[in-house]
């Protein structure tokens, strides 16, 4: 039995796992259409704002269980910072960003962190934040995602922020 808000099985990787960074684009793309940006597929996991981080964590677990390498996954939050990022930042910004640059583990950042570069899979937890932050974060996340963008949050709010018909 599947719990409400729990994501379905993660899609298996298609073709080459690592997309070359040169394929990244900085132009915002509509997030409602798979195949935009560098060919990233969009997956929406419905979750309330206060459950978006848990849904994102479950999605990461499924990705890892399906064979994704931890260094291929970037997790972004639009509201409160993910607890992992809060913990790692307590050791200093230099140490925190060195982990990002090493790219050997899942990395957690605020959606507004421009320094966070693209990875094959980007997971966004829409866990609060203003509509303006969310409206900028989602197209930026699509541009960062090489093969898969997973958005965890309230579908009505996400569509409203992106200007998609409800």
Coordinates of C-alpha atoms in Angstrom, one line a residue:
X1 CA 0.0 0.0 0.0
X2 CA 1.3 3.4 -1.0
X3 CA 1.1 6.2 1.6
X4 CA -0.5 9.5 0.4
X5 CA 2.2 11.9 -0.8
X6 CA 4.7 9.0 -1.4
X7 CA 6.2 9.2 -4.9
X8 CA 5.8 6.3 -7.3
X9 CA 8.7 4.3 -8.6
X10 CA 11.5 6.5 -9.9
X11 CA 12.1 6.3 -13.6
X12 CA 15.2 4.3 -14.5
X13 CA 18.0 6.3 -16.1
X14 CA 17.7 6.6 -19.8
X15 CA 20.7 6.6 -22.1
X16 CA 23.9 8.2 -20.8
X17 CA 23.6 8.9 -17.1
X18 CA 25.7 12.1 -16.9
X19 CA 24.8 14.9 -19.2
X20 CA 27.7 17.1 -20.2
X21 CA 27.5 20.5 -18.3
X22 CA 27.7 22.2 -21.7
X23 CA 24.1 21.3 -22.3
X24 CA 22.9 23.5 -19.5
X25 CA 20.9 26.5 -20.5
X26 CA 20.2 29.7 -18.5
X27 CA 17.0 30.6 -20.4
X28 CA 13.9 29.8 -18.3
X29 CA 11.7 27.1 -19.8
X30 CA 8.1 26.3 -19.1
X31 CA 8.2 23.7 -16.4
X32 CA 5.0 22.0 -17.6
X33 CA 6.5 20.4 -20.7
X34 CA 8.8 17.4 -20.5
X35 CA 11.8 17.7 -22.8
X36 CA 12.4 21.4 -22.1
X37 CA 15.8 22.8 -21.1
X38 CA 18.4 20.0 -21.6
X39 CA 15.8 17.4 -22.1
X40 CA 14.8 17.0 -18.5
X41 CA 11.7 15.1 -17.6
X42 CA 9.4 16.7 -15.1
X43 CA 7.8 14.7 -12.3
X44 CA 5.4 16.3 -9.8
X45 CA 4.9 14.8 -6.3
X46 CA 1.9 16.3 -4.6
X47 CA 2.6 17.3 -1.0
X48 CA 1.6 20.0 1.4
X49 CA 4.2 22.7 2.0
X50 CA 5.0 21.3 5.5
X51 CA 5.4 17.8 3.9
X52 CA 7.4 18.9 0.8
X53 CA 10.9 18.2 2.4
X54 CA 9.8 14.7 3.6
X55 CA 8.5 14.0 0.1
X56 CA 11.8 15.2 -1.4
X57 CA 13.7 13.0 1.0
X58 CA 11.6 10.0 0.0
X59 CA 12.2 10.8 -3.7
X60 CA 16.0 10.9 -3.0
X61 CA 15.8 7.6 -1.2
X62 CA 13.9 6.0 -4.2
X63 CA 16.5 7.5 -6.7
X64 CA 19.4 6.1 -4.7
X65 CA 17.6 2.7 -4.4
X66 CA 17.1 2.7 -8.2
X67 CA 20.8 3.1 -8.8
X68 CA 21.3 6.8 -9.0
X69 CA 24.7 7.9 -7.8
X70 CA 24.4 10.4 -4.8
X71 CA 26.6 12.9 -6.6
X72 CA 24.0 13.1 -9.4
X73 CA 21.3 14.6 -7.1
X74 CA 20.7 18.2 -6.1
X75 CA 17.9 19.0 -3.6
X76 CA 16.6 22.6 -3.4
X77 CA 14.2 24.2 -0.9
X78 CA 12.1 27.3 -1.6
X79 CA 11.2 27.9 2.1
X80 CA 13.0 26.9 5.2
X81 CA 16.5 25.5 4.6
X82 CA 16.8 21.6 4.5
X83 CA 18.1 20.3 7.9
X84 CA 21.1 18.7 6.2
X85 CA 22.2 22.1 4.8
X86 CA 21.7 23.8 8.1
X87 CA 23.9 21.2 9.8
X88 CA 26.6 21.3 7.1
X89 CA 26.7 25.1 7.1
X90 CA 27.3 25.1 10.8
X91 CA 30.9 24.0 9.8
X92 CA 31.3 27.1 7.6
X93 CA 30.5 28.2 4.1
X94 CA 33.8 27.1 2.7
X95 CA 33.4 23.5 3.9
X96 CA 29.7 23.5 2.8
X97 CA 30.5 24.6 -0.8
X98 CA 33.6 22.3 -1.0
X99 CA 31.1 19.4 -0.6
X100 CA 29.0 20.8 -3.5
X101 CA 32.1 21.2 -5.7
X102 CA 33.3 17.6 -4.9
X103 CA 29.9 16.3 -6.3
X104 CA 30.3 12.9 -4.6
X105 CA 27.1 13.1 -2.5
X106 CA 23.6 14.4 -2.6
X107 CA 23.8 18.2 -2.1
X108 CA 21.1 20.3 -0.4
X109 CA 20.8 24.1 -1.0
X110 CA 18.4 26.9 -0.9
X111 CA 16.6 27.4 -4.2
X112 CA 18.0 31.0 -4.4
X113 CA 21.6 29.8 -4.1
X114 CA 23.0 30.7 -7.5
X115 CA 26.3 28.9 -6.8
X116 CA 24.5 25.5 -6.8
X117 CA 25.3 24.1 -10.3
X118 CA 23.3 21.6 -12.3
X119 CA 23.2 17.9 -11.8
X120 CA 21.5 15.1 -13.7
X121 CA 18.6 15.1 -11.1
X122 CA 17.2 18.1 -9.3
X123 CA 14.6 17.7 -6.6
X124 CA 12.8 20.9 -5.5
X125 CA 10.8 21.0 -2.2
X126 CA 8.3 23.8 -2.5
X127 CA 8.1 24.1 1.3
X128 CA 7.2 27.8 1.6
X129 CA 8.8 31.0 0.5
X130 CA 7.2 33.7 -1.5
X131 CA 5.5 33.1 -4.8
X132 CA 8.3 35.3 -6.3
X133 CA 11.0 33.0 -4.9
X134 CA 9.2 29.9 -6.1
X135 CA 8.4 31.5 -9.5
X136 CA 12.2 32.1 -10.1
X137 CA 13.3 28.8 -8.5
X138 CA 11.3 26.4 -10.6
X139 CA 12.6 27.6 -14.1
X140 CA 16.1 27.8 -12.7
X141 CA 15.8 24.2 -11.3
X142 CA 14.6 23.0 -14.7
X143 CA 17.7 24.7 -16.3
X144 CA 19.9 22.9 -13.8
X145 CA 18.3 19.5 -14.3
X146 CA 20.1 17.3 -16.8
X147 CA 17.6 14.4 -17.1
X148 CA 15.0 14.7 -14.3
X149 CA 13.3 17.5 -12.3
X150 CA 11.2 16.3 -9.4
X151 CA 9.0 19.0 -7.8
X152 CA 7.5 18.2 -4.4
X153 CA 4.7 20.5 -3.3
X154 CA 1.1 21.7 -3.7
X155 CA 0.2 21.3 -7.4
X156 CA -2.3 24.2 -7.4
X157 CA 0.3 26.6 -5.9
X158 CA 3.0 25.4 -8.3
X159 CA 0.8 25.8 -11.3
X160 CA -0.4 29.2 -10.1
X161 CA 3.1 30.5 -9.5
X162 CA 4.2 29.3 -13.0
X163 CA 1.1 30.8 -14.6
X164 CA -0.2 27.4 -15.8
X165 CA -3.9 26.8 -16.0
X166 CA -5.2 25.2 -12.8

